């Protein structure tokens, strides 16, 4: 393994210089074993396995944001802008009132006070949606005006209804003939100026911005019905294993349900991808190869498999990938998830996740999630993290460990307690967790009360 990864690293350096977008092929690695005199040890850990952050860096180097597509604005939630949004008009488009009240000339009401009200004749009534009145507000005149209604020419302030003697009538009642103003109003009071939010021609949203509900609102405010966004990555999912039964099949002796493809499809959707289900394949080279070719034919941007990627006698996935493409790296110094593999099937990136359900989910979170986010146009790829105090001691075998935990706030701190057994088959302890607490590589014991980093699983990260 040590020599294999070293040679891969060396071969990759050469091939990156020649063809930066292609993964080094295994053929190159094995065809030139003798020509490497000084293996590059940078990617290695003392155990001969690839470290998590090195693996992630290499993997992410293989992904680019996808091309754009135009979609209706009301389907844009969660997508990423492919182009900057330039305001085609001022917001607000015209001067309007921010209060229900009376539009006035400030000079007329400068001396107003509760003991010395100024009486103005009400010349016009301006509801929201009215055309701006053509008559100019002359001295001594006021206009009754509603929130959002255009200011009449000549008016330079609005006096809220509460600062007048208008007690407010029934809905739809006509305005009084005259109104007493009880307070002065500085110029511009309660007037929303055109373009104070954004000016026509300015950038309202930059390219790369994730579209949340408020961005949908801004797109609509600027009159957009369609928007160019980064295409969603299509992620093919393949479950491998002779023991797998579909959800609709009876469970025979020695069989278990294929749960990974369901969890992985849900994760792909969570991170903005489109899952393409390929079903299950038995532990047979021919069958797995056929499914991989199917994924390529279906236009997958990434292929994710689970199981069959370790050192078992029937683990055929790496062999299948090598036959259809190449393996870039395999085995990570982490727990759970050590046997993860990365490569390409034809030109499509491939991630071979371990079969144990917790390993599959954790390796997906670490490796597939940022790859999907990056293809989807997102710049923020890091998982939300907090510093947590351990409520109990934990042991590790020196691999970077991701422990299922429930993180809760305790005063000014977050406290983490494990949610149960950490075996990589124990999915229920993951369902009780809202975080993965990370024990760094090389650390074998952490005492209760020590502080570690936790990846939060349930924070609204799509808002980042
Ligand atoms: P493997 O990686 O093939 O050695 O599988 C590791 C463990 O994961 C075995 O106990 C498998 O039965 C289990 N496993 C494999 N595939 C799935 C799946 N799709 N859903 C749930 N468990 C699985
Ligand atoms: Mg297996």
Coordinates of C-alpha atoms and ligand atoms in Angstrom, one line a residue:
X1 CA 0.0 0.0 0.0
X2 CA 2.8 2.4 0.9
X3 CA 4.6 2.0 -2.4
X4 CA 1.3 2.1 -4.3
X5 CA 0.2 5.4 -2.9
X6 CA 3.7 6.9 -3.2
X7 CA 4.0 5.9 -6.8
X8 CA 0.5 7.2 -7.4
X9 CA 1.5 10.5 -5.9
X10 CA 4.6 10.7 -8.1
X11 CA 2.8 9.6 -11.2
X12 CA 0.0 12.1 -10.5
X13 CA 2.5 14.9 -10.3
X14 CA 3.7 14.1 -13.8
X15 CA 0.3 13.5 -15.3
X16 CA -1.1 16.7 -13.7
X17 CA 1.5 18.6 -15.5
X18 CA 0.7 16.9 -18.8
X19 CA -3.1 16.6 -18.4
X20 CA -4.3 18.5 -15.4
X21 CA -7.9 17.4 -15.6
X22 CA -7.2 13.7 -15.8
X23 CA -6.6 11.3 -12.9
X24 CA -3.4 9.4 -13.1
X25 CA -4.1 5.9 -14.3
X26 CA -3.2 2.8 -12.3
X27 CA -1.5 1.6 -15.5
X28 CA 1.0 4.4 -15.3
X29 CA 1.6 3.6 -11.6
X30 CA 2.3 0.0 -12.1
X31 CA 4.0 0.3 -15.5
X32 CA 6.9 2.4 -14.0
X33 CA 7.5 1.0 -10.6
X34 CA 11.3 0.9 -10.9
X35 CA 11.8 4.4 -12.2
X36 CA 10.8 6.1 -8.9
X37 CA 13.9 6.4 -6.8
X38 CA 12.7 8.7 -4.0
X39 CA 9.0 8.0 -3.2
X40 CA 7.1 11.1 -2.4
X41 CA 6.1 10.7 1.2
X42 CA 4.0 13.9 1.6
X43 CA 0.7 12.2 1.2
X44 CA 1.6 9.3 3.5
X45 CA 0.8 8.8 7.2
X46 CA 3.0 6.6 9.4
X47 CA 0.5 3.8 8.9
X48 CA 0.8 3.9 5.1
X49 CA -2.8 5.1 4.8
X50 CA -3.8 8.4 3.3
X51 CA -4.8 11.1 5.8
X52 CA -8.3 12.5 5.6
X53 CA -7.4 16.1 4.6
X54 CA -4.9 15.0 2.0
X55 CA -7.4 12.6 0.5
X56 CA -10.0 15.4 0.5
X57 CA -7.7 17.9 -1.1
X58 CA -6.9 15.5 -3.9
X59 CA -10.5 14.5 -4.4
X60 CA -11.8 18.1 -4.6
X61 CA -9.1 18.9 -7.1
X62 CA -11.0 16.6 -9.5
X63 CA -14.3 18.6 -9.4
X64 CA -15.4 21.8 -11.0
X65 CA -18.7 23.7 -10.9
X66 CA -21.1 22.4 -13.6
X67 CA -22.5 24.5 -16.4
X68 CA -25.6 26.7 -15.9
X69 CA -29.2 26.2 -16.8
X70 CA -32.2 28.6 -16.8
X71 CA -35.1 27.7 -14.4
X72 CA -38.2 29.4 -13.1
X73 CA -37.6 31.6 -10.1
X74 CA -40.1 29.7 -8.0
X75 CA -38.0 26.5 -8.4
X76 CA -34.7 28.3 -7.5
X77 CA -34.7 27.7 -3.8
X78 CA -31.4 26.0 -2.7
X79 CA -29.7 26.6 -6.1
X80 CA -26.7 28.7 -6.9
X81 CA -26.7 31.8 -9.1
X82 CA -24.6 31.2 -12.3
X83 CA -24.5 34.9 -13.2
X84 CA -24.7 38.1 -11.2
X85 CA -28.1 39.5 -10.8
X86 CA -28.1 43.1 -12.2
X87 CA -31.0 45.3 -11.1
X88 CA -33.0 46.3 -14.1
X89 CA -34.8 49.0 -12.1
X90 CA -34.5 51.0 -8.9
X91 CA -35.9 49.6 -5.7
X92 CA -38.1 51.2 -4.6
X93 CA -39.0 52.3 -8.2
X94 CA -40.6 55.6 -7.0
X95 CA -40.7 57.7 -3.9
X96 CA -43.4 56.4 -1.6
X97 CA -44.7 56.6 2.0
X98 CA -43.5 54.2 4.7
X99 CA -46.5 55.0 6.9
X100 CA -50.2 55.5 6.7
X101 CA -50.6 59.3 7.2
X102 CA -50.5 62.6 5.4
X103 CA -48.0 63.8 2.8
X104 CA -47.0 67.4 3.6
X105 CA -44.6 70.2 2.8
X106 CA -42.2 70.4 5.7
X107 CA -42.2 74.2 5.6
X108 CA -46.0 74.1 6.3
X109 CA -45.7 72.0 9.5
X110 CA -42.4 73.3 10.9
X111 CA -44.2 75.1 13.8
X112 CA -46.7 72.3 14.6
X113 CA -47.0 71.0 18.1
X114 CA -49.7 69.4 20.3
X115 CA -50.6 72.8 21.6
X116 CA -50.3 74.6 18.3
X117 CA -51.6 72.2 15.6
X118 CA -51.3 73.2 11.9
X119 CA -54.5 72.8 9.9
X120 CA -54.1 71.7 6.3
X121 CA -56.7 71.1 3.6
X122 CA -56.7 67.5 2.3
X123 CA -56.4 67.9 -1.4
X124 CA -56.3 64.2 -2.5
X125 CA -56.3 60.7 -1.3
X126 CA -53.5 58.4 -2.4
X127 CA -54.0 54.7 -1.8
X128 CA -51.2 52.1 -2.5
X129 CA -51.2 51.2 -6.2
X130 CA -52.5 54.7 -7.2
X131 CA -50.8 56.5 -10.1
X132 CA -48.7 59.4 -8.7
X133 CA -51.1 62.4 -8.6
X134 CA -50.5 65.0 -11.4
X135 CA -51.5 67.9 -9.1
X136 CA -48.7 69.4 -7.1
X137 CA -49.1 69.9 -3.4
X138 CA -49.3 73.6 -2.9
X139 CA -48.7 75.4 0.4
X140 CA -51.4 74.7 2.9
X141 CA -52.4 71.4 1.3
X142 CA -51.9 67.8 2.5
X143 CA -52.6 64.4 0.8
X144 CA -53.9 61.4 2.7
X145 CA -51.4 58.7 1.8
X146 CA -51.1 55.0 2.6
X147 CA -48.0 52.9 3.1
X148 CA -46.4 52.1 -0.3
X149 CA -48.4 54.9 -2.1
X150 CA -46.4 57.3 -4.4
X151 CA -45.6 60.7 -2.9
X152 CA -47.4 63.6 -4.7
X153 CA -45.2 66.3 -6.4
X154 CA -44.5 69.1 -3.9
X155 CA -44.6 66.8 -0.8
X156 CA -41.3 66.1 0.9
X157 CA -42.4 64.3 4.1
X158 CA -45.1 62.1 5.6
X159 CA -46.7 62.7 9.0
X160 CA -47.9 59.4 10.4
X161 CA -51.7 59.3 11.1
X162 CA -50.9 59.0 14.9
X163 CA -49.3 62.5 14.7
X164 CA -52.6 64.1 13.4
X165 CA -56.1 64.5 14.7
X166 CA -57.4 61.9 12.2
X167 CA -58.7 59.1 14.4
X168 CA -58.9 56.8 11.3
X169 CA -62.4 55.9 10.0
X170 CA -63.9 52.7 8.8
X171 CA -62.2 50.8 6.0
X172 CA -62.8 52.7 2.7
X173 CA -64.0 55.9 4.4
X174 CA -63.2 59.0 2.4
X175 CA -60.5 61.4 3.8
X176 CA -61.5 64.3 6.0
X177 CA -61.7 67.8 4.3
X178 CA -59.0 69.0 6.6
X179 CA -56.4 67.6 9.0
X180 CA -54.7 69.0 12.1
X181 CA -50.9 68.2 12.2
X182 CA -49.7 67.8 15.8
X183 CA -45.9 67.4 15.2
X184 CA -43.4 68.8 12.8
X185 CA -41.8 66.5 10.2
X186 CA -38.2 66.8 9.0
X187 CA -37.6 66.7 5.2
X188 CA -37.7 63.1 4.0
X189 CA -39.5 61.8 7.1
X190 CA -41.3 58.5 6.4
X191 CA -40.4 58.8 2.7
X192 CA -38.7 55.8 0.9
X193 CA -36.5 57.3 -1.7
X194 CA -36.3 55.7 -5.2
X195 CA -33.2 53.4 -5.4
X196 CA -32.5 53.5 -1.7
X197 CA -32.5 49.7 -1.6
X198 CA -30.7 49.1 -4.9
X199 CA -30.1 51.2 -8.0
X200 CA -30.8 50.1 -11.6
X201 CA -27.5 48.7 -13.1
X202 CA -26.1 47.7 -9.7
X203 CA -25.3 44.1 -8.8
X204 CA -28.1 42.9 -6.6
X205 CA -26.6 39.4 -6.0
X206 CA -23.2 38.1 -7.1
X207 CA -22.7 34.9 -9.1
X208 CA -22.2 32.0 -6.8
X209 CA -24.7 33.2 -4.2
X210 CA -26.9 30.4 -2.8
X211 CA -30.5 31.2 -3.3
X212 CA -32.5 31.3 -0.1
X213 CA -36.1 32.4 0.4
X214 CA -35.0 36.0 0.6
X215 CA -33.1 35.8 -2.7
X216 CA -36.2 34.3 -4.3
X217 CA -38.0 37.4 -3.0
X218 CA -35.4 39.8 -4.4
X219 CA -35.5 38.1 -7.8
X220 CA -39.2 38.5 -7.9
X221 CA -39.0 42.2 -6.7
X222 CA -36.7 42.8 -9.7
X223 CA -39.2 41.3 -12.1
X224 CA -37.3 38.1 -12.8
X225 CA -39.3 35.1 -13.8
X226 CA -36.4 32.9 -14.7
X227 CA -32.8 32.7 -13.4
X228 CA -29.6 31.1 -14.6
X229 CA -28.3 28.7 -11.9
X230 CA -25.6 26.1 -11.8
X231 CA -26.9 22.7 -12.9
X232 CA -27.5 20.1 -10.1
X233 CA -25.0 17.3 -10.2
X234 CA -26.5 13.9 -11.2
X235 CA -25.1 11.3 -8.7
X236 CA -25.5 7.7 -9.5
X237 CA -25.8 5.3 -6.5
X238 CA -24.9 1.6 -6.7
X239 CA -25.4 -0.8 -3.8
X240 CA -23.3 -3.9 -4.1
X241 CA -23.5 -7.1 -2.1
X242 CA -24.9 -10.6 -2.5
X243 CA -26.7 -10.2 0.8
X244 CA -28.9 -7.3 -0.2
X245 CA -32.6 -7.5 -0.5
X246 CA -34.8 -4.7 -1.9
X247 CA -37.3 -3.0 0.3
X248 CA -40.1 -4.8 -1.5
X249 CA -38.6 -8.3 -1.3
X250 CA -38.9 -10.8 1.5
X251 CA -35.8 -11.1 3.7
X252 CA -34.3 -14.5 2.9
X253 CA -31.8 -16.3 5.2
X254 CA -28.5 -14.4 5.4
X255 CA -30.0 -11.3 3.8
X256 CA -30.3 -7.7 4.9
X257 CA -32.1 -4.8 3.4
X258 CA -30.2 -2.4 1.2
X259 CA -30.5 0.7 3.4
X260 CA -27.4 2.5 2.1
X261 CA -28.9 3.5 -1.3
X262 CA -31.8 5.2 0.5
X263 CA -29.6 7.1 3.0
X264 CA -27.2 8.1 0.2
X265 CA -30.0 9.2 -2.1
X266 CA -31.4 11.4 0.7
X267 CA -27.9 12.8 1.4
X268 CA -27.4 13.6 -2.3
X269 CA -30.7 15.5 -2.3
X270 CA -29.8 17.3 0.9
X271 CA -26.7 18.7 -0.7
X272 CA -28.3 19.8 -3.9
X273 CA -27.6 16.8 -6.1
X274 CA -30.0 14.6 -8.1
X275 CA -29.8 10.9 -7.2
X276 CA -29.8 8.4 -10.0
X277 CA -30.6 5.0 -8.5
X278 CA -28.9 2.1 -10.2
X279 CA -30.3 -0.5 -7.8
X280 CA -28.2 -3.3 -6.4
X281 CA -25.5 -5.5 -7.9
X282 CA -24.3 -8.9 -6.6
X283 CA -20.6 -9.3 -5.7
X284 CA -19.7 -10.3 -9.3
X285 CA -17.2 -8.4 -11.4
X286 CA -19.3 -8.6 -14.6
X287 CA -22.5 -7.3 -12.8
X288 CA -20.7 -4.4 -11.1
X289 CA -18.9 -3.4 -14.4
X290 CA -22.3 -3.4 -16.2
X291 CA -23.8 -1.1 -13.6
X292 CA -20.9 1.3 -13.8
X293 CA -21.2 1.5 -17.5
X294 CA -25.0 2.1 -17.0
X295 CA -24.1 5.0 -14.7
X296 CA -21.9 6.6 -17.4
X297 CA -24.5 6.1 -20.0
X298 CA -27.1 7.8 -17.8
X299 CA -25.0 10.9 -17.7
X300 CA -23.8 10.7 -14.1
X301 CA -21.5 13.5 -12.9
X302 CA -20.4 11.3 -10.0
X303 CA -20.8 7.6 -9.2
X304 CA -21.1 6.6 -5.6
X305 CA -21.1 2.9 -4.7
X306 CA -21.4 1.2 -1.3
X307 CA -19.6 -2.0 -0.1
X308 CA -17.4 -4.5 -1.8
X309 CA -14.4 -2.1 -1.6
X310 CA -12.4 -3.7 1.2
X311 CA -10.1 -6.7 1.2
X312 CA -12.8 -9.4 1.4
X313 CA -12.6 -12.4 -1.0
X314 CA -15.7 -11.2 -2.8
X315 CA -14.9 -7.4 -2.9
X316 CA -14.9 -6.7 -6.6
X317 CA -15.7 -3.0 -6.8
X318 CA -12.1 -1.7 -7.1
X319 CA -11.4 -4.4 -9.7
X320 CA -14.5 -3.3 -11.6
X321 CA -13.5 0.3 -11.5
X322 CA -10.0 -0.5 -12.7
X323 CA -11.4 -2.4 -15.6
X324 CA -13.7 0.5 -16.5
X325 CA -11.3 3.3 -15.6
X326 CA -8.8 3.7 -12.8
X327 CA -8.5 3.9 -9.0
X328 CA -6.8 7.1 -7.8
X329 CA -6.5 6.3 -4.2
X330 CA -7.8 3.8 -1.7
X331 CA -7.9 3.5 2.1
X332 CA -8.0 6.4 4.4
X333 CA -6.6 6.7 7.9
X334 CA -10.0 7.2 9.5
X335 CA -12.7 5.5 11.6
X336 CA -15.2 4.6 10.4
X337 CA -14.6 4.4 6.7
X338 CA -11.1 3.2 6.2
X339 CA -11.6 1.2 2.9
X340 CA -13.0 4.2 0.9
X341 CA -11.8 4.4 -2.7
X342 CA -11.7 7.2 -5.2
X343 CA -11.2 7.0 -9.0
X344 CA -12.8 7.3 -12.3
X345 CA -15.1 5.2 -14.4
X346 CA -14.3 6.3 -18.0
X347 CA -14.1 10.0 -17.3
X348 CA -16.7 10.1 -14.5
X349 CA -15.5 10.5 -10.9
X350 CA -16.1 7.5 -8.7
X351 CA -16.4 7.2 -4.9
X352 CA -16.4 3.7 -3.5
X353 CA -17.8 3.9 0.0
X354 CA -17.6 1.1 2.6
X355 CA -20.7 -1.0 3.1
X356 CA -21.4 -0.6 6.8
X357 CA -24.2 2.0 7.0
X358 CA -22.4 4.4 9.4
X359 CA -19.2 4.2 7.4
X360 CA -21.1 4.9 4.2
X361 CA -22.8 8.0 5.7
X362 CA -19.7 9.4 7.4
X363 CA -17.5 9.0 4.3
X364 CA -20.2 10.5 2.2
X365 CA -20.4 13.5 4.5
X366 CA -16.6 13.9 4.4
X367 CA -15.9 13.3 0.7
X368 CA -19.0 13.2 -1.4
X369 CA -20.8 16.1 0.2
X370 CA -18.1 18.8 -0.6
X371 CA -17.7 17.3 -4.1
X372 CA -21.4 17.6 -4.8
X373 CA -21.5 21.1 -3.3
X374 CA -18.6 22.2 -5.4
X375 CA -20.1 20.8 -8.6
X376 CA -23.3 22.6 -7.6
X377 CA -21.5 25.9 -7.6
X378 CA -21.1 26.4 -3.9
X379 CA -18.0 28.0 -2.4
X380 CA -18.5 27.2 1.2
X381 CA -17.7 23.5 1.4
X382 CA -16.8 23.1 5.1
X383 CA -19.2 21.4 7.4
X384 CA -20.5 23.7 10.2
X385 CA -18.3 23.1 13.2
X386 CA -18.4 24.0 16.9
X387 CA -15.9 23.4 19.8
X388 CA -17.5 20.9 22.2
X389 CA -16.6 19.6 25.7
X390 CA -16.7 15.9 26.1
X391 CA -18.9 14.7 28.9
X392 CA -17.1 11.4 28.9
X393 CA -13.7 10.0 28.1
X394 CA -13.2 8.5 24.6
X395 CA -10.6 6.1 23.2
X396 CA -9.5 5.8 19.6
X397 CA -7.0 3.7 17.7
X398 CA -5.1 6.6 16.3
X399 CA -7.0 7.0 13.1
X400 CA -9.0 10.2 12.7
X401 CA -12.3 9.2 14.3
X402 CA -15.8 10.5 13.8
X403 CA -17.9 9.7 16.9
X404 CA -21.6 9.9 16.9
X405 CA -22.7 12.4 19.6
X406 CA -25.5 14.6 20.8
X407 CA -24.3 18.2 21.2
X408 CA -26.2 20.4 23.5
X409 CA -25.6 23.9 24.8
X410 CA -24.7 24.2 28.4
X411 CA -24.4 27.9 29.3
X412 CA -21.6 29.4 27.2
X413 CA -20.4 26.0 26.0
X414 CA -21.4 23.1 23.9
X415 CA -21.3 19.7 25.5
X416 CA -21.1 16.4 23.6
X417 CA -22.1 13.0 24.8
X418 CA -21.8 9.9 22.7
X419 CA -25.1 8.4 21.5
X420 CA -24.2 4.8 22.0
X421 CA -22.1 2.1 20.5
X422 CA -19.7 3.3 17.8
X423 CA -19.7 0.1 15.7
X424 CA -19.9 1.1 12.1
X425 CA -23.0 -1.1 11.6
X426 CA -25.0 0.6 14.4
X427 CA -27.2 3.0 12.5
X428 CA -29.5 3.8 15.4
X429 CA -26.7 5.6 17.3
X430 CA -26.4 7.8 14.2
X431 CA -30.1 8.6 14.3
X432 CA -29.8 9.8 17.9
X433 CA -26.8 12.0 17.0
X434 CA -26.8 15.6 15.8
X435 CA -23.0 15.8 15.4
X436 CA -19.8 13.9 14.7
X437 CA -17.1 14.6 17.2
X438 CA -13.7 14.4 15.7
X439 CA -10.8 12.7 17.5
X440 CA -7.7 13.9 15.5
X441 CA -5.3 11.4 13.9
X442 CA -2.6 10.2 16.3
X443 CA -4.7 10.7 19.4
X444 CA -5.7 7.5 21.3
X445 CA -7.3 8.9 24.4
X446 CA -9.2 12.1 25.3
X447 CA -10.3 12.7 28.9
X448 CA -13.7 13.9 29.9
X449 CA -13.9 17.7 29.9
X450 CA -11.5 18.1 27.1
X451 CA -12.5 20.1 24.1
X452 CA -12.7 18.7 20.5
X453 CA -14.2 19.8 17.2
X454 CA -17.7 18.6 16.3
X455 CA -19.2 18.6 12.9
X456 CA -22.9 19.6 13.2
X457 CA -25.1 17.3 11.2
X458 CA -28.4 19.2 11.7
X459 CA -27.5 22.8 11.3
X460 CA -29.2 24.6 8.4
X461 CA -26.1 24.6 6.4
X462 CA -27.9 25.2 3.1
X463 CA -28.2 28.8 4.4
X464 CA -24.4 29.3 4.5
Ligands
LIG1 P1 -18.6 -4.7 2.8 O1 -18.0 -3.3 2.6 O2 -19.0 -5.3 1.5 O3 -17.6 -5.6 3.5 O4 -19.8 -4.6 3.7 C1 -19.7 -4.2 5.0 C2 -21.0 -4.4 5.8 O5 -22.0 -3.6 5.2 C3 -21.6 -5.8 5.6 O6 -22.1 -6.2 6.9 C4 -22.7 -5.7 4.7 O7 -23.7 -6.6 4.8 C5 -23.2 -4.3 5.0 N1 -23.8 -3.6 3.8 C6 -23.3 -3.7 2.5 N2 -24.1 -3.0 1.7 C7 -25.1 -2.5 2.4 C8 -26.3 -1.8 2.1 N3 -26.5 -1.4 0.8 N4 -27.1 -1.5 3.1 C9 -26.9 -1.9 4.3 N5 -25.8 -2.6 4.7 C10 -24.9 -2.9 3.8
LIG2 MG1 -19.6 -7.2 0.9

